[in-house]
CSV table of C-alpha atoms and ligand atoms in Angstrom, one decimal:
chain,number,residue,atom,x,y,z
A,30,UNK,CA,65.6,101.7,94.8
A,31,UNK,CA,67.4,101.1,98.0
A,32,UNK,CA,66.9,103.8,100.6
A,33,UNK,CA,70.3,105.4,100.4
A,34,UNK,CA,69.5,107.9,103.1
A,35,UNK,CA,68.6,105.3,105.7
A,36,UNK,CA,71.6,103.1,104.7
A,37,UNK,CA,74.0,106.1,104.9
A,38,UNK,CA,72.7,107.0,108.4
A,39,UNK,CA,73.3,103.4,109.6
A,40,UNK,CA,76.8,103.4,108.1
A,41,UNK,CA,77.5,106.8,109.6
A,42,UNK,CA,76.6,105.4,113.0
A,43,UNK,CA,78.9,102.4,112.7
A,44,UNK,CA,81.7,104.4,111.3
A,45,UNK,CA,81.4,107.0,114.0
A,46,UNK,CA,81.5,104.2,116.7
A,47,UNK,CA,84.6,102.8,115.2
A,48,UNK,CA,86.2,106.2,115.0
A,49,UNK,CA,85.3,106.9,118.6
A,50,UNK,CA,86.8,103.6,119.7
A,51,UNK,CA,90.0,104.4,117.9
A,52,UNK,CA,90.2,107.8,119.6
A,53,UNK,CA,89.6,106.1,123.0
A,54,UNK,CA,92.2,103.4,122.4
A,55,UNK,CA,94.7,106.2,121.4
A,56,UNK,CA,93.9,108.2,124.5
A,57,UNK,CA,94.3,105.1,126.7
A,58,UNK,CA,97.7,104.4,125.0
A,59,UNK,CA,98.8,108.1,125.3
A,60,UNK,CA,98.9,108.4,121.5
A,61,UNK,CA,97.7,111.0,119.0
A,62,UNK,CA,94.4,109.9,117.3
A,63,UNK,CA,95.9,111.2,114.1
A,64,UNK,CA,98.6,108.5,114.3
A,65,UNK,CA,96.2,105.7,113.4
A,66,UNK,CA,94.8,105.3,109.9
A,67,UNK,CA,91.4,103.6,109.5
A,68,UNK,CA,91.5,101.2,106.5
A,69,UNK,CA,87.8,100.3,105.8
A,70,UNK,CA,87.9,96.7,104.5
A,71,UNK,CA,85.3,96.5,101.7
A,72,UNK,CA,86.2,93.0,100.4
A,73,UNK,CA,83.1,91.1,99.2
A,74,UNK,CA,80.9,94.2,99.3
A,75,UNK,CA,79.7,95.8,96.1
A,76,UNK,CA,79.7,99.4,95.0
A,77,UNK,CA,76.2,99.9,96.5
A,78,UNK,CA,77.5,99.1,100.0
A,79,UNK,CA,80.7,101.0,99.6
A,80,UNK,CA,79.1,104.3,98.4
A,81,UNK,CA,77.4,105.1,101.7
A,82,UNK,CA,80.7,104.6,103.5
A,83,UNK,CA,82.3,107.1,101.1
A,84,UNK,CA,79.4,109.4,101.7
A,85,UNK,CA,80.0,109.1,105.4
A,86,UNK,CA,83.5,110.6,104.9
A,87,UNK,CA,85.7,107.5,104.8
A,88,UNK,CA,88.5,107.7,102.2
A,89,UNK,CA,90.9,104.8,102.9
A,90,UNK,CA,89.7,101.4,101.8
A,91,UNK,CA,91.2,97.9,101.8
A,92,UNK,CA,90.6,95.0,99.4
A,93,UNK,CA,91.8,91.4,99.5
A,94,UNK,CA,92.0,90.6,95.8
A,95,UNK,CA,93.4,92.4,92.8
A,96,UNK,CA,90.7,91.2,90.4
A,97,UNK,CA,87.8,92.2,92.8
A,98,UNK,CA,89.4,95.6,93.4
A,99,UNK,CA,89.8,96.2,89.7
A,100,UNK,CA,86.2,95.5,89.1
A,101,UNK,CA,84.9,97.9,91.8
A,102,UNK,CA,87.3,100.8,92.3
A,103,UNK,CA,88.4,102.5,89.0
A,104,UNK,CA,84.9,103.9,88.4
A,105,UNK,CA,84.5,105.0,92.0
A,106,UNK,CA,87.8,106.7,91.9
A,107,UNK,CA,86.9,108.8,89.0
A,108,UNK,CA,84.1,110.2,91.1
A,109,UNK,CA,86.1,110.4,94.3
A,110,UNK,CA,89.7,111.1,93.3
A,111,UNK,CA,90.9,111.4,96.9
A,112,UNK,CA,90.3,107.7,97.7
A,113,UNK,CA,93.3,105.7,98.9
A,114,UNK,CA,93.2,102.0,98.2
A,115,UNK,CA,95.2,99.4,100.1
A,116,UNK,CA,95.8,95.7,99.1
A,117,UNK,CA,95.6,93.7,102.4
A,118,UNK,CA,95.4,90.2,100.9
A,119,UNK,CA,98.1,87.9,99.5
A,120,UNK,CA,99.6,89.0,96.2
A,121,UNK,CA,100.6,86.6,93.4
A,122,UNK,CA,103.6,87.7,91.4
A,123,UNK,CA,101.6,87.6,88.1
A,124,UNK,CA,99.3,90.3,89.6
A,125,UNK,CA,102.1,92.6,90.7
A,126,UNK,CA,101.8,94.8,87.7
A,127,UNK,CA,98.1,95.4,88.2
A,128,UNK,CA,98.6,95.8,92.0
A,129,UNK,CA,101.2,98.5,91.6
A,130,UNK,CA,99.0,100.3,89.1
A,131,UNK,CA,95.9,100.2,91.3
A,132,UNK,CA,96.9,100.3,94.9
A,133,UNK,CA,98.4,103.1,97.1
A,134,UNK,CA,99.6,100.6,99.7
A,135,UNK,CA,100.4,96.9,99.6
A,136,UNK,CA,100.4,95.2,103.0
A,137,UNK,CA,101.4,91.7,102.0
A,138,UNK,CA,104.9,91.6,100.7
A,139,UNK,CA,106.3,88.3,101.9
A,140,UNK,CA,108.9,86.7,99.6
A,141,UNK,CA,112.0,87.5,97.6
A,142,UNK,CA,110.3,86.7,94.2
A,143,UNK,CA,107.6,89.2,94.9
A,144,UNK,CA,110.1,91.8,96.1
A,145,UNK,CA,111.9,91.4,92.9
A,146,UNK,CA,108.8,91.7,90.7
A,147,UNK,CA,107.5,94.7,92.7
A,148,UNK,CA,110.9,96.5,92.3
A,149,UNK,CA,110.7,96.1,88.5
A,150,UNK,CA,107.0,97.3,88.4
A,151,UNK,CA,107.7,100.3,90.6
A,152,UNK,CA,110.5,101.4,88.3
A,153,UNK,CA,108.6,100.6,85.2
A,154,UNK,CA,105.4,102.5,86.2
A,155,UNK,CA,107.0,105.2,88.3
A,156,UNK,CA,104.5,104.5,91.0
A,157,UNK,CA,105.6,103.7,94.6
A,158,UNK,CA,102.8,102.2,96.8
A,159,UNK,CA,103.5,102.2,100.5
A,160,UNK,CA,104.9,98.8,101.2
A,161,UNK,CA,104.4,96.6,104.3
A,162,UNK,CA,106.1,93.3,104.9
A,163,UNK,CA,103.7,90.7,106.3
A,164,UNK,CA,104.9,88.6,109.2
A,165,UNK,CA,103.5,85.2,109.8
A,166,UNK,CA,103.8,85.6,113.6
A,167,UNK,CA,101.9,82.4,114.3
A,168,UNK,CA,104.1,80.3,111.9
A,169,UNK,CA,100.9,79.0,110.4
A,170,UNK,CA,101.6,76.9,107.3
A,171,UNK,CA,98.4,77.9,105.4
A,172,UNK,CA,99.1,81.6,105.9
A,173,UNK,CA,101.3,83.9,103.9
A,174,UNK,CA,103.9,86.1,105.6
A,175,UNK,CA,107.6,85.9,106.5
A,176,UNK,CA,108.4,83.8,109.5
A,177,UNK,CA,109.5,86.0,112.5
A,178,UNK,CA,113.0,84.4,112.6
A,179,UNK,CA,113.5,85.2,108.9
A,180,UNK,CA,112.1,88.8,109.0
A,181,UNK,CA,115.4,90.6,109.7
A,182,UNK,CA,117.2,89.0,106.8
A,183,UNK,CA,114.2,89.5,104.4
A,184,UNK,CA,114.0,93.2,105.4
A,185,UNK,CA,117.7,93.6,104.8
A,186,UNK,CA,117.4,92.0,101.4
A,187,UNK,CA,114.5,94.2,100.5
A,188,UNK,CA,116.6,97.2,101.2
A,189,UNK,CA,120.1,96.2,100.0
A,190,UNK,CA,119.4,93.7,97.3
A,191,UNK,CA,116.2,95.1,95.8
A,192,UNK,CA,116.4,98.7,96.8
A,193,UNK,CA,112.8,98.6,98.0
A,194,UNK,CA,111.7,101.1,100.7
A,195,UNK,CA,109.6,99.2,103.2
A,196,UNK,CA,107.4,101.4,105.3
A,197,UNK,CA,106.3,98.9,107.9
A,198,UNK,CA,105.1,95.5,108.9
A,199,UNK,CA,101.7,93.8,108.9
A,200,UNK,CA,100.4,90.8,110.8
A,201,UNK,CA,97.3,88.7,111.0
A,202,UNK,CA,97.3,86.8,114.3
A,203,UNK,CA,96.0,83.2,114.4
A,204,UNK,CA,92.2,83.2,114.9
A,205,UNK,CA,92.3,81.0,118.0
A,206,UNK,CA,94.9,82.8,120.0
A,207,UNK,CA,95.0,86.0,122.0
A,208,UNK,CA,96.3,88.6,119.5
A,209,UNK,CA,98.4,90.8,121.8
A,210,UNK,CA,101.6,88.7,121.8
A,211,UNK,CA,101.5,88.7,118.0
A,212,UNK,CA,101.1,92.4,117.8
A,213,UNK,CA,103.9,92.9,120.3
A,214,UNK,CA,106.2,90.6,118.3
A,215,UNK,CA,105.5,92.5,115.1
A,216,UNK,CA,106.1,95.8,116.8
A,217,UNK,CA,109.4,94.5,118.2
A,218,UNK,CA,110.6,93.4,114.7
A,219,UNK,CA,109.6,96.8,113.3
A,220,UNK,CA,111.4,98.6,116.0
A,221,UNK,CA,114.7,96.8,115.6
A,222,UNK,CA,114.5,97.4,111.9
A,223,UNK,CA,113.7,101.1,112.3
A,224,UNK,CA,110.2,101.0,110.7
A,225,UNK,CA,107.5,103.4,111.7
A,226,UNK,CA,104.3,101.8,110.4
A,227,UNK,CA,102.4,98.8,111.7
A,228,UNK,CA,99.3,97.3,110.0
A,229,UNK,CA,97.7,95.5,112.8
A,230,UNK,CA,94.2,95.0,114.3
A,231,UNK,CA,90.8,94.2,112.8
A,232,UNK,CA,87.2,94.6,114.0
A,233,UNK,CA,87.6,92.3,117.0
A,234,UNK,CA,91.0,93.4,118.3
A,235,UNK,CA,91.9,96.9,117.0
A,236,UNK,CA,92.0,98.5,120.5
A,237,UNK,CA,94.7,96.0,121.6
A,238,UNK,CA,96.6,96.6,118.4
A,239,UNK,CA,96.6,100.4,119.0
A,240,UNK,CA,97.8,99.8,122.5
A,241,UNK,CA,100.8,98.0,121.0
A,242,UNK,CA,101.6,100.6,118.4
A,243,UNK,CA,99.4,99.9,115.3
A,244,UNK,CA,99.3,102.8,112.8
A,245,UNK,CA,96.9,101.1,110.3
A,246,UNK,CA,93.8,99.2,111.6
A,247,UNK,CA,92.0,97.1,108.9
A,248,UNK,CA,88.4,97.1,109.8
A,249,UNK,CA,85.6,95.4,107.8
A,250,UNK,CA,82.8,93.9,109.8
A,251,UNK,CA,82.4,96.7,112.3
A,252,UNK,CA,81.8,99.1,109.4
A,253,UNK,CA,80.1,97.1,106.7
A,254,UNK,CA,78.4,94.4,108.9
A,255,UNK,CA,78.8,90.7,108.4
A,256,UNK,CA,80.2,89.7,105.0
A,257,UNK,CA,77.8,88.0,102.6
B,324,PLP,C1,89.0,90.6,106.0
B,324,PLP,C2,90.3,91.2,106.6
B,324,PLP,C3,90.2,92.2,107.6
B,324,PLP,C4,89.0,92.7,108.2
B,324,PLP,O1,88.4,91.8,109.1
B,324,PLP,P1,87.2,92.2,110.0
B,324,PLP,O2,87.2,91.2,111.1
B,324,PLP,O3,86.0,92.1,109.1
B,324,PLP,O4,87.4,93.6,110.5
B,324,PLP,C5,91.5,92.7,108.0
B,324,PLP,N1,92.6,92.2,107.5
B,324,PLP,C6,92.7,91.3,106.5
B,324,PLP,C7,94.0,90.8,106.0
B,324,PLP,C8,91.5,90.7,106.1
B,324,PLP,O5,91.6,89.8,105.1
């Protein structure tokens, strides 16, 4: 038997540290701490690692893959009905049905075909996950996301052509560059398109993201430790 009590205490410490740093970053930026949602990224971690984080009071979680989330979360959600689950990784159109059924938010809308499929599934299931459009701020070919110069047109199409309500924007800055300019660019695109939510910032850079307006920080390593 793993020592759940010791594990929970360690997780409580890490979670408390992250929460304190969020509060401090908000204070430094003159923002309300309640304006930032902590999304605990549990990808690659099993139920045994997730439960102590739930026990420590965390309720909003992020996963990268639909299949993995489907294997882990439905049973946990029966026991903890107030869990909120966010999809933060790329979404294939053929998984859109399952994604709409399972997730409360999708951070990775990035192309017309997916917008079209999501529109149909949202209508069919009568479920409306919070939607973020992902911006590929670094223009990295291997990454998903809409290029910054195409963002305005894509957002307009989401609204006018597909009737989708987009809540905000998400970005994942290039690993080898300072993230702040990427956060600033994402915030600027959101502002001119009248969007309130920004999914930006991970373990290494969430304070900078909060300074630039992030409302959803996606934090894995600082809570769960290094991924296996
Ligand atoms: C894994 C992942 C995170 C969390 O990264 P950490 O550095 O572990 O905090 C955040 N966002 C996305 C899109 C991810 O894939």
